[in-house]
PDB file of C-alpha atoms in Angstrom:
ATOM      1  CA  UNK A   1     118.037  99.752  86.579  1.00 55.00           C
ATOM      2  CA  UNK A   2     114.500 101.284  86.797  1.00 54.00           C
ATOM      3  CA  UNK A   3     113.069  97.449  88.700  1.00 57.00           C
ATOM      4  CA  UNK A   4     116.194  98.117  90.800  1.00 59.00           C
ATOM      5  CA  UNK A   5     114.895 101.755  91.642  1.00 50.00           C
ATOM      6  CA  UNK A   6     111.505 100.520  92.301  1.00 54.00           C
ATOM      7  CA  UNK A   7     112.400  97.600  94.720  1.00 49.00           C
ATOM      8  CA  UNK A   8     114.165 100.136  96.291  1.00 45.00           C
ATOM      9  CA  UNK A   9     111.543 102.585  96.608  1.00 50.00           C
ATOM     10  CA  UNK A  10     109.195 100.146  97.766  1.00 46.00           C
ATOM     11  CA  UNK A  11     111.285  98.980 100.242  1.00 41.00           C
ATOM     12  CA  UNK A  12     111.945 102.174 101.567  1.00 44.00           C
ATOM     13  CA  UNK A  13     107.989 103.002 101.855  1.00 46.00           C
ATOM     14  CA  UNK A  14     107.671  99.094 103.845  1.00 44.00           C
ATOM     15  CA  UNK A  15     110.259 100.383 106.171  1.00 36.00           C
ATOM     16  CA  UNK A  16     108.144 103.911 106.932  1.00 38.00           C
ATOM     17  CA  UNK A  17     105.770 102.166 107.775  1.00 41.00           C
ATOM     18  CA  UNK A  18     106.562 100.181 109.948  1.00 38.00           C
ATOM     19  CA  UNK A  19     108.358 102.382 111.729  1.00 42.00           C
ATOM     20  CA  UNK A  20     105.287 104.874 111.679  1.00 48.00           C
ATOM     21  CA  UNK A  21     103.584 101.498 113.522  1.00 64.00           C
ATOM     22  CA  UNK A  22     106.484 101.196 115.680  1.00 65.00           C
ATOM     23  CA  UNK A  23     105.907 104.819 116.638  1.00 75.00           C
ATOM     24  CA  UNK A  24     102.199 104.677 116.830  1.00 84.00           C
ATOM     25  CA  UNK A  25     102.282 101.669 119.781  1.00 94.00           C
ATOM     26  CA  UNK A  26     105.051 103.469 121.698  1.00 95.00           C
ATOM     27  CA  UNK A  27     102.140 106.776 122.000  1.00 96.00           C
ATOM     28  CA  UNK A  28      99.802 104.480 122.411  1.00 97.00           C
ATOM     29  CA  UNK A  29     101.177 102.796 125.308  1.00 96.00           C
ATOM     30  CA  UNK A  30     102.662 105.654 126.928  1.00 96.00           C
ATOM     31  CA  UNK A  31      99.002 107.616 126.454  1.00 97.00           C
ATOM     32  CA  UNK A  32      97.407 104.632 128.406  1.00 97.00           C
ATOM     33  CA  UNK A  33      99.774 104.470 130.993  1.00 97.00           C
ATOM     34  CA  UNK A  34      98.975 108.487 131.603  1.00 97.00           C
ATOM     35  CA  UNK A  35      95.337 107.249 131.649  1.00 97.00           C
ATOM     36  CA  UNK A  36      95.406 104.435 133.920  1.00 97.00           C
ATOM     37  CA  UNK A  37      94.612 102.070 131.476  1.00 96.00           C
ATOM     38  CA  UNK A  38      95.727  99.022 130.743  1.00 94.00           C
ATOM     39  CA  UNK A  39      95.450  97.450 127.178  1.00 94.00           C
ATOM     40  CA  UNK A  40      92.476  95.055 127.996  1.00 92.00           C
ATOM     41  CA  UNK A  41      90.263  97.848 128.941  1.00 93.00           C
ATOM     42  CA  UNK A  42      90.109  99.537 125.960  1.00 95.00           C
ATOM     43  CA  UNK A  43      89.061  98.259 121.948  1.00 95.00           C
ATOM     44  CA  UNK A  44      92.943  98.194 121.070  1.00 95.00           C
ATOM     45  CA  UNK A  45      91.532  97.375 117.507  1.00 95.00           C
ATOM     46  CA  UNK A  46      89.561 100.939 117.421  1.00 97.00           C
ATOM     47  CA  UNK A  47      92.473 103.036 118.206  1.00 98.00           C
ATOM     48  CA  UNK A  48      93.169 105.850 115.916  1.00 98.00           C
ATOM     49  CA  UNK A  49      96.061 108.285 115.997  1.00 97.00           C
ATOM     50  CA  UNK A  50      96.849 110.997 113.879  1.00 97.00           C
ATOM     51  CA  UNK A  51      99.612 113.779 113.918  1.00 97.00           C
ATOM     52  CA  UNK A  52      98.341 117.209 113.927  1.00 96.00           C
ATOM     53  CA  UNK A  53      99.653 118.914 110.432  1.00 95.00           C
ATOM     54  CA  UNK A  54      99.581 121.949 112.004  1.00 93.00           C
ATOM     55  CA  UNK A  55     101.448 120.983 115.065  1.00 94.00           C
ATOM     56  CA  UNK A  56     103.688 118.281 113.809  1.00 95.00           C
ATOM     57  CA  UNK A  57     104.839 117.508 117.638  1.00 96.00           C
ATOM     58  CA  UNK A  58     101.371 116.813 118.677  1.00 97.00           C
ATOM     59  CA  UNK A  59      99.299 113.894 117.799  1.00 98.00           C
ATOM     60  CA  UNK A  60      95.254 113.174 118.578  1.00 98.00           C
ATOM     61  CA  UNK A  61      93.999 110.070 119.838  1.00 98.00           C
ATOM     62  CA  UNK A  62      90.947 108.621 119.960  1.00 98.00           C
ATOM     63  CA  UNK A  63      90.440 105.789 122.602  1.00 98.00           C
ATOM     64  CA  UNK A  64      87.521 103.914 123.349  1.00 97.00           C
ATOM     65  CA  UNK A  65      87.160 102.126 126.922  1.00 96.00           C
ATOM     66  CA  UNK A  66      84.879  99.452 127.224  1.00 94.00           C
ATOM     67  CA  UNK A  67      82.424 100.763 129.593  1.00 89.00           C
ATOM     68  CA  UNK A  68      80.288  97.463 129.837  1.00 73.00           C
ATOM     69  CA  UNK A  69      79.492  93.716 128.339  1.00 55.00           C
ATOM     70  CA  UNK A  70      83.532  93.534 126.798  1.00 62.00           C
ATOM     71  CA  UNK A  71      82.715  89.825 126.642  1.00 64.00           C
ATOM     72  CA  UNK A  72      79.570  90.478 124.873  1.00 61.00           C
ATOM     73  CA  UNK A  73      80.632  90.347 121.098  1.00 67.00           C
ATOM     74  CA  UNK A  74      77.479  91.598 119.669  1.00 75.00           C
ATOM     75  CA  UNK A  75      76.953  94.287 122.440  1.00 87.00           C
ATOM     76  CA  UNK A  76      79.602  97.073 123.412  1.00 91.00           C
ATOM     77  CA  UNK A  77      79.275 100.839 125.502  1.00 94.00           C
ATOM     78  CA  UNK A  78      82.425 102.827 125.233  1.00 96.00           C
ATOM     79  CA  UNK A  79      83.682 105.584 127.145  1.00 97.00           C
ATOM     80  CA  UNK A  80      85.309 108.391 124.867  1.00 98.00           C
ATOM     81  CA  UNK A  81      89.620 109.173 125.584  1.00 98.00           C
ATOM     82  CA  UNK A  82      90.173 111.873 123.128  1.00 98.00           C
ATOM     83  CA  UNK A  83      93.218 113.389 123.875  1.00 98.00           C
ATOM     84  CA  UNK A  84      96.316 115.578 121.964  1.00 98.00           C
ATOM     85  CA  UNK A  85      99.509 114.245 123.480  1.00 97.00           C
ATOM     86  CA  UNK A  86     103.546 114.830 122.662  1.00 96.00           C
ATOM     87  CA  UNK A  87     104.715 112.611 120.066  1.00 95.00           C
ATOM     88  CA  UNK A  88     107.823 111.738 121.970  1.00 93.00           C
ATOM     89  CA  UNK A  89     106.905 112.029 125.462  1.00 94.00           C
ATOM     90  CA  UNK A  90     103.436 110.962 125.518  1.00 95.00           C
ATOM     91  CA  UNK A  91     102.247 114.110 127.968  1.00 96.00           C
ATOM     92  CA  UNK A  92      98.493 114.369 127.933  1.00 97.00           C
ATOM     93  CA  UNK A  93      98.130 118.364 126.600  1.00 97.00           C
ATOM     94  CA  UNK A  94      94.712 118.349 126.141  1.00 97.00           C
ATOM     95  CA  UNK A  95      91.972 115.980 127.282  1.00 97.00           C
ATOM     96  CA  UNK A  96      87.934 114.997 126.463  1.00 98.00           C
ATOM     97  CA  UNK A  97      86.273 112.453 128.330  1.00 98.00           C
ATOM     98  CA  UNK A  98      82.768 111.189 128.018  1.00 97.00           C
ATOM     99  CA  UNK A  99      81.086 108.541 129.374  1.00 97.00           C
ATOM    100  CA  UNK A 100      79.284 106.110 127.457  1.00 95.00           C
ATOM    101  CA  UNK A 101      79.488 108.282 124.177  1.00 97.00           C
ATOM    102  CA  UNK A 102      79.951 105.040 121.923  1.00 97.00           C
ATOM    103  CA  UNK A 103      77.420 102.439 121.601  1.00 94.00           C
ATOM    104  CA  UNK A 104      78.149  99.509 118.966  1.00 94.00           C
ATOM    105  CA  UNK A 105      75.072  96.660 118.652  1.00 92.00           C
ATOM    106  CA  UNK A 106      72.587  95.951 115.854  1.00 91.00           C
ATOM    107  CA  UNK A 107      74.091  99.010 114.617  1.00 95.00           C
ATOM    108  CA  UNK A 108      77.632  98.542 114.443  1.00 95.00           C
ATOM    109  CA  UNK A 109      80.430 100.696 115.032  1.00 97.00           C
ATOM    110  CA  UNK A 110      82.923 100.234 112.747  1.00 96.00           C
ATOM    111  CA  UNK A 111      85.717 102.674 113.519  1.00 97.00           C
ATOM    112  CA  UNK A 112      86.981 106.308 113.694  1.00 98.00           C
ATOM    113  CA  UNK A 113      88.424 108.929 111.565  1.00 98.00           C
ATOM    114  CA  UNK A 114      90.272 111.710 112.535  1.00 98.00           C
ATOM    115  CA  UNK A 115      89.701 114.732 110.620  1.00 97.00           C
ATOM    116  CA  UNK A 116      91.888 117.286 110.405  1.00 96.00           C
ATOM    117  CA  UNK A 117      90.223 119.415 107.409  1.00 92.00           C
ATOM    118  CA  UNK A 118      90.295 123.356 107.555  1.00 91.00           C
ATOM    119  CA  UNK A 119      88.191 123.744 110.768  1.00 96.00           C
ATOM    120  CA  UNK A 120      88.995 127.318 111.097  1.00 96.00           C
ATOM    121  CA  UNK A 121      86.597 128.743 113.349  1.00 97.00           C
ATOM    122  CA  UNK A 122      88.149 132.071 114.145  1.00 96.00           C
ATOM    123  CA  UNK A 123      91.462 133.714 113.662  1.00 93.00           C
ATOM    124  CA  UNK A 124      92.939 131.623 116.274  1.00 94.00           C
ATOM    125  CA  UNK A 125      91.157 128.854 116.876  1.00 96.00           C
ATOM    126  CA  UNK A 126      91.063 125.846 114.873  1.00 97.00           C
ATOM    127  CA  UNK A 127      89.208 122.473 115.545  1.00 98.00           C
ATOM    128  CA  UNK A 128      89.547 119.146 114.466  1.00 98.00           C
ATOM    129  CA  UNK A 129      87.235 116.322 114.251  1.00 98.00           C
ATOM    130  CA  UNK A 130      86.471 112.525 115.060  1.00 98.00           C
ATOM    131  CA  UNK A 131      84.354 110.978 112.159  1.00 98.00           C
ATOM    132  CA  UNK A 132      82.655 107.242 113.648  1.00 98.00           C
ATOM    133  CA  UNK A 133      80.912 104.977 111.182  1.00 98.00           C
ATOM    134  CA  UNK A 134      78.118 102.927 111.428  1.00 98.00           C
ATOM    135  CA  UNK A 135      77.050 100.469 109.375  1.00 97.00           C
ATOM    136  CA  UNK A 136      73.165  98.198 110.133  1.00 95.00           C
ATOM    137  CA  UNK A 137      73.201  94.517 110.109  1.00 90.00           C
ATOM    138  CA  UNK A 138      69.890  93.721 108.223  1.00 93.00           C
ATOM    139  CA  UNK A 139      70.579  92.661 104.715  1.00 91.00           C
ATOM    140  CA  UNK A 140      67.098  93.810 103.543  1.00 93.00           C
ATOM    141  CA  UNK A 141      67.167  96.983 105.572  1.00 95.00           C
ATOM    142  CA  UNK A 142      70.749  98.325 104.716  1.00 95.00           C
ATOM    143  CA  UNK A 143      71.869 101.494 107.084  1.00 97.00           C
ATOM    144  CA  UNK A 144      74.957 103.062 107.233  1.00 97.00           C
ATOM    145  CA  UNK A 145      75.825 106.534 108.615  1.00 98.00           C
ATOM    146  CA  UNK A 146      78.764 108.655 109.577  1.00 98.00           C
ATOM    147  CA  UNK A 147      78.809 110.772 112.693  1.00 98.00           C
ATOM    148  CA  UNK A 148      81.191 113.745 112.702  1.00 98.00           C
ATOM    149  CA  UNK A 149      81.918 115.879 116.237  1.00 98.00           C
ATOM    150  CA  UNK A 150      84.179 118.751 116.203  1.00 98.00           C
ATOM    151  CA  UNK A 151      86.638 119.426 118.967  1.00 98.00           C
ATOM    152  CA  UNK A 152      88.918 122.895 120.286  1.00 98.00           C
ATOM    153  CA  UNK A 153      91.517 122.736 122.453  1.00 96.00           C
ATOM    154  CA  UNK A 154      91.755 124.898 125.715  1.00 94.00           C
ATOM    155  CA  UNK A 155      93.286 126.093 128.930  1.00 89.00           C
ATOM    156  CA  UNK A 156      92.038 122.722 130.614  1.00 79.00           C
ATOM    157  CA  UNK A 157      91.239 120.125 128.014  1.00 93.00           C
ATOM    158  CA  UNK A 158      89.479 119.346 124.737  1.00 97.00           C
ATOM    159  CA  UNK A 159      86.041 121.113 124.111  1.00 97.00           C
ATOM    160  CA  UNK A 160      83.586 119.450 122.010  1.00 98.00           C
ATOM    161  CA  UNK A 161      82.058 122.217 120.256  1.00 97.00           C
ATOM    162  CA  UNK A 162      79.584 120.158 117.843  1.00 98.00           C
ATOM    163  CA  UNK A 163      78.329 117.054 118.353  1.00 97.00           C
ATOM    164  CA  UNK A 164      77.567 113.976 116.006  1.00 96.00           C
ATOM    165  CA  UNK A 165      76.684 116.263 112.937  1.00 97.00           C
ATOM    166  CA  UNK A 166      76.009 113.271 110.451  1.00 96.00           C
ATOM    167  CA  UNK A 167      77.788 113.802 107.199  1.00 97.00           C
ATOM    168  CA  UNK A 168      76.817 110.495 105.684  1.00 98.00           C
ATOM    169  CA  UNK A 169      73.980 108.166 105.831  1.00 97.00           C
ATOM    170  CA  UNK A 170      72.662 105.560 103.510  1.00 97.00           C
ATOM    171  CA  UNK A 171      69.431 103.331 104.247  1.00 97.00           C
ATOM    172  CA  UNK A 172      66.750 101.472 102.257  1.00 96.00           C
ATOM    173  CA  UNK A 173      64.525  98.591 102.235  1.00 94.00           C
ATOM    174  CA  UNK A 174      64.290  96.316  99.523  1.00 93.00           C
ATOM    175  CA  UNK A 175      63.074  92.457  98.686  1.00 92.00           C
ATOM    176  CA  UNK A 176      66.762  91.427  98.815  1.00 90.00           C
ATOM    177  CA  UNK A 177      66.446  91.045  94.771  1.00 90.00           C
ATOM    178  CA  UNK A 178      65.883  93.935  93.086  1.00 93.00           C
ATOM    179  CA  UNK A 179      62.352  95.371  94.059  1.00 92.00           C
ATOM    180  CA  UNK A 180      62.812  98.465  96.767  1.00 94.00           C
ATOM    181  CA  UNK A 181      63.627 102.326  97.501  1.00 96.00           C
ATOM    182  CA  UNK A 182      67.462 103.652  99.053  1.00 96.00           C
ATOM    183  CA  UNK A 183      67.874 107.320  99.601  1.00 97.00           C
ATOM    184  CA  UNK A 184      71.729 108.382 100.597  1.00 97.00           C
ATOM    185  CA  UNK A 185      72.873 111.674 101.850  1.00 98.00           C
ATOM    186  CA  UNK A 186      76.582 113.463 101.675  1.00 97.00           C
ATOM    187  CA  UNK A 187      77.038 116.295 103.356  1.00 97.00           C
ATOM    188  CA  UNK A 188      80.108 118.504 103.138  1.00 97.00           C
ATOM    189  CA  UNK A 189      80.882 121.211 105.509  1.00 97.00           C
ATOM    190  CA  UNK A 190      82.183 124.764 104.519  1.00 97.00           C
ATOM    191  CA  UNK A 191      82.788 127.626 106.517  1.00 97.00           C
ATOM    192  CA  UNK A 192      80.648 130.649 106.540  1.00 97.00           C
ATOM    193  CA  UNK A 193      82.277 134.055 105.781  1.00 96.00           C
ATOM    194  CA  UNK A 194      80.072 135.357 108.867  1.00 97.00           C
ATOM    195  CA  UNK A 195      80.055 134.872 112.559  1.00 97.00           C
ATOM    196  CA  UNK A 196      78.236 133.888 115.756  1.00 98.00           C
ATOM    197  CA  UNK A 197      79.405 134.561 119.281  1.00 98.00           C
ATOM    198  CA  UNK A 198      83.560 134.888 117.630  1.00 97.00           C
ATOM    199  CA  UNK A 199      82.696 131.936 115.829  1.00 98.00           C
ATOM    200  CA  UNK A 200      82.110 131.112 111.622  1.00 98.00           C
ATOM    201  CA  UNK A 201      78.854 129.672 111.170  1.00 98.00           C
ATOM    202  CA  UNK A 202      78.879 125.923 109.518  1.00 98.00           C
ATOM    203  CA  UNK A 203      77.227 125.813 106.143  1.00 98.00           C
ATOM    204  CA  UNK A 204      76.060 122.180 105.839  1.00 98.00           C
ATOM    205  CA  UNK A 205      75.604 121.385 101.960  1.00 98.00           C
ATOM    206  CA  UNK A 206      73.333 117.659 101.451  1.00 98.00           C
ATOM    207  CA  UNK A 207      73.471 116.478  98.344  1.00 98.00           C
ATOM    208  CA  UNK A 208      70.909 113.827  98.840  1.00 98.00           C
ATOM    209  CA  UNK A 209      70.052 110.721  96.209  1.00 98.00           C
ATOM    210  CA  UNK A 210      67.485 108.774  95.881  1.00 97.00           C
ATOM    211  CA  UNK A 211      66.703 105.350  94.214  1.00 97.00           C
ATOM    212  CA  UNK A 212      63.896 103.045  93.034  1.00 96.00           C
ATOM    213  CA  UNK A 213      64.769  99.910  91.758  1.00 95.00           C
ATOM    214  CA  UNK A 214      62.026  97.758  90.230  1.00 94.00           C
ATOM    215  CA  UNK A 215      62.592  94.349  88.716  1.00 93.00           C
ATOM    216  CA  UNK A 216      62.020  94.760  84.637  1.00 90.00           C
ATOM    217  CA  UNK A 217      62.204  91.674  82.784  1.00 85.00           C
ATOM    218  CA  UNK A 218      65.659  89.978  83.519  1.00 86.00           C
ATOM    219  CA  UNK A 219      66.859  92.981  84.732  1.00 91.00           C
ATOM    220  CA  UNK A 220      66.744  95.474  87.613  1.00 94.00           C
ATOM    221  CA  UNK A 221      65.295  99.119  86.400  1.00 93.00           C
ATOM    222  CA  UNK A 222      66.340 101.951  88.564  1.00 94.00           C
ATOM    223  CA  UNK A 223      65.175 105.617  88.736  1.00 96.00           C
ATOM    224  CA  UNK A 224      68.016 107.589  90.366  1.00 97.00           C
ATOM    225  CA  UNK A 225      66.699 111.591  91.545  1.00 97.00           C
ATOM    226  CA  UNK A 226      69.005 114.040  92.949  1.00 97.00           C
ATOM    227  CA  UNK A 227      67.905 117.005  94.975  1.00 98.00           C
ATOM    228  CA  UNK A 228      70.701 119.597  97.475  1.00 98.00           C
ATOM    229  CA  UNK A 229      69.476 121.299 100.815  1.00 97.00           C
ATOM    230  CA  UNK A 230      71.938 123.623 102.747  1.00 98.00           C
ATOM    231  CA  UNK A 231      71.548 124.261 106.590  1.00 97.00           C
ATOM    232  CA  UNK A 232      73.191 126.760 108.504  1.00 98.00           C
ATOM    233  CA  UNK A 233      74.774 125.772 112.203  1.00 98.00           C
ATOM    234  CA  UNK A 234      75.675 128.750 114.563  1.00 98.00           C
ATOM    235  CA  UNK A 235      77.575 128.683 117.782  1.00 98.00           C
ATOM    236  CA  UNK A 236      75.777 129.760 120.914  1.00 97.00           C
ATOM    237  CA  UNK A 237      78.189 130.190 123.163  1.00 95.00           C
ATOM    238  CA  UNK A 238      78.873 126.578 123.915  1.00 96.00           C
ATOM    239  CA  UNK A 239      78.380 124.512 120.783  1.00 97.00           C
ATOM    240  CA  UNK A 240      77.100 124.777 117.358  1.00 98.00           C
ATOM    241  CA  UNK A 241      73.310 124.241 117.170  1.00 95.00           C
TER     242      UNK A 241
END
């Protein structure tokens, strides 16, 4: 009885989500259409959606546009769609575009994030934001780094109110053995209990590690050190700074 229970349960979650996919490419192709763009212009791959939890009609997009080079597969310049749009009729309420926001190379892009976390600037407005990871293609220079941009919505579109605040980034150089020095950094964002220009400041909290590795024998010794800086960001007016 309980195998039965769990077949069925598992089933049940298969058929979610596919029909959650199903869902997701009817947006998606009603979105483009809006945007007078057909599915070879844009990364189809990169395309993230996600529902708003606070408006459970409404769901983000992020859409990147191959600006230049789309046959290029080491080389791509995207423009930025970021747009909130009607889960069932695929209206365009709010819109941000930017022109060749996204550039994927040596450095690669790897894909987006939506983050809908507690962005509560004010008493009425909350923001949401894109996350885009990178990661380096040297094996003896490892990078990899996380870019996070916040965005409002308002009378005529999407605001972007912070832009690429990195939250993650990892790098190093070693012999590609054992021998060499990494230093990674997290950062997690909390909201300040005090304002700037109707907005909560961003209190930026790094927690930032650092690594020697030396060969020792056989082995590979390493020497891990911790240390935490905090940075305030306040909004001018336009954006956080």
């Amino acid at each position: 009885m309980k195998n039965t229970l769990n077949f069925f349960i598992l089933l049940l979650s298969i058929l979610a989500t596919f029909n959650s996919q199903a869902q997701d490419e009817k947006l998606i192709s009603k979105v483009l259409t809006k945007l007078n763009l057909k599915p070879k212009d844009v990364n189809m791959e990169l395309i993230q959606t996600k529902v708003l939890p606070y408006a459970k009609e409404k769901t983000v997009l992020v859409i990147p546009k191959y600006e230049t080079n789309q046959d290029d597969v080491e080389f791509y310049v995207y423009d930025a769609y970021i747009v909130i749009a009607d889960n069932q009729s695929g209206q365009i309420l709010n819109k941000y575009f930017e022109k060749s926001k996204w550039t994927s190379d040596a450095i690669r892009l790897d894909g987006f994030t939506i983050d809908t976390g507690l962005y509560k600037l004010s008493d009425k407005v909350r923001a949401f934001g894109v996350r885009v990871s990178y990661t380096g293609s040297s094996r003896v220079n490892p990078y990899g780094a996380t870019d996070l941009s916040l965005y409002i919505p308002t009378k005529n579109g999407l605001k972007q109110i912070a832009d690429e605040i990195k939250v993650e980034n990892y790098s190093g150089e070693w012999d590609g053995n054992c021998n060499g020095e990494f230093e990674s950094q997290e950062i997690t964002i909390d909201i300040d209990n005090e304002k700037t220009n109707g907005f909560y400041n961003l209190i930026l909290r790094n927690k930032i590690t650092d690594t020697i590795a030396t060969p020792k024998g056989d082995d590979c010794d390493e020497k891990i050190s911790t240390s935490n800086k905090t940075k305030k960001l306040k909004y001018n007016g336009k954006s956080y700074e």
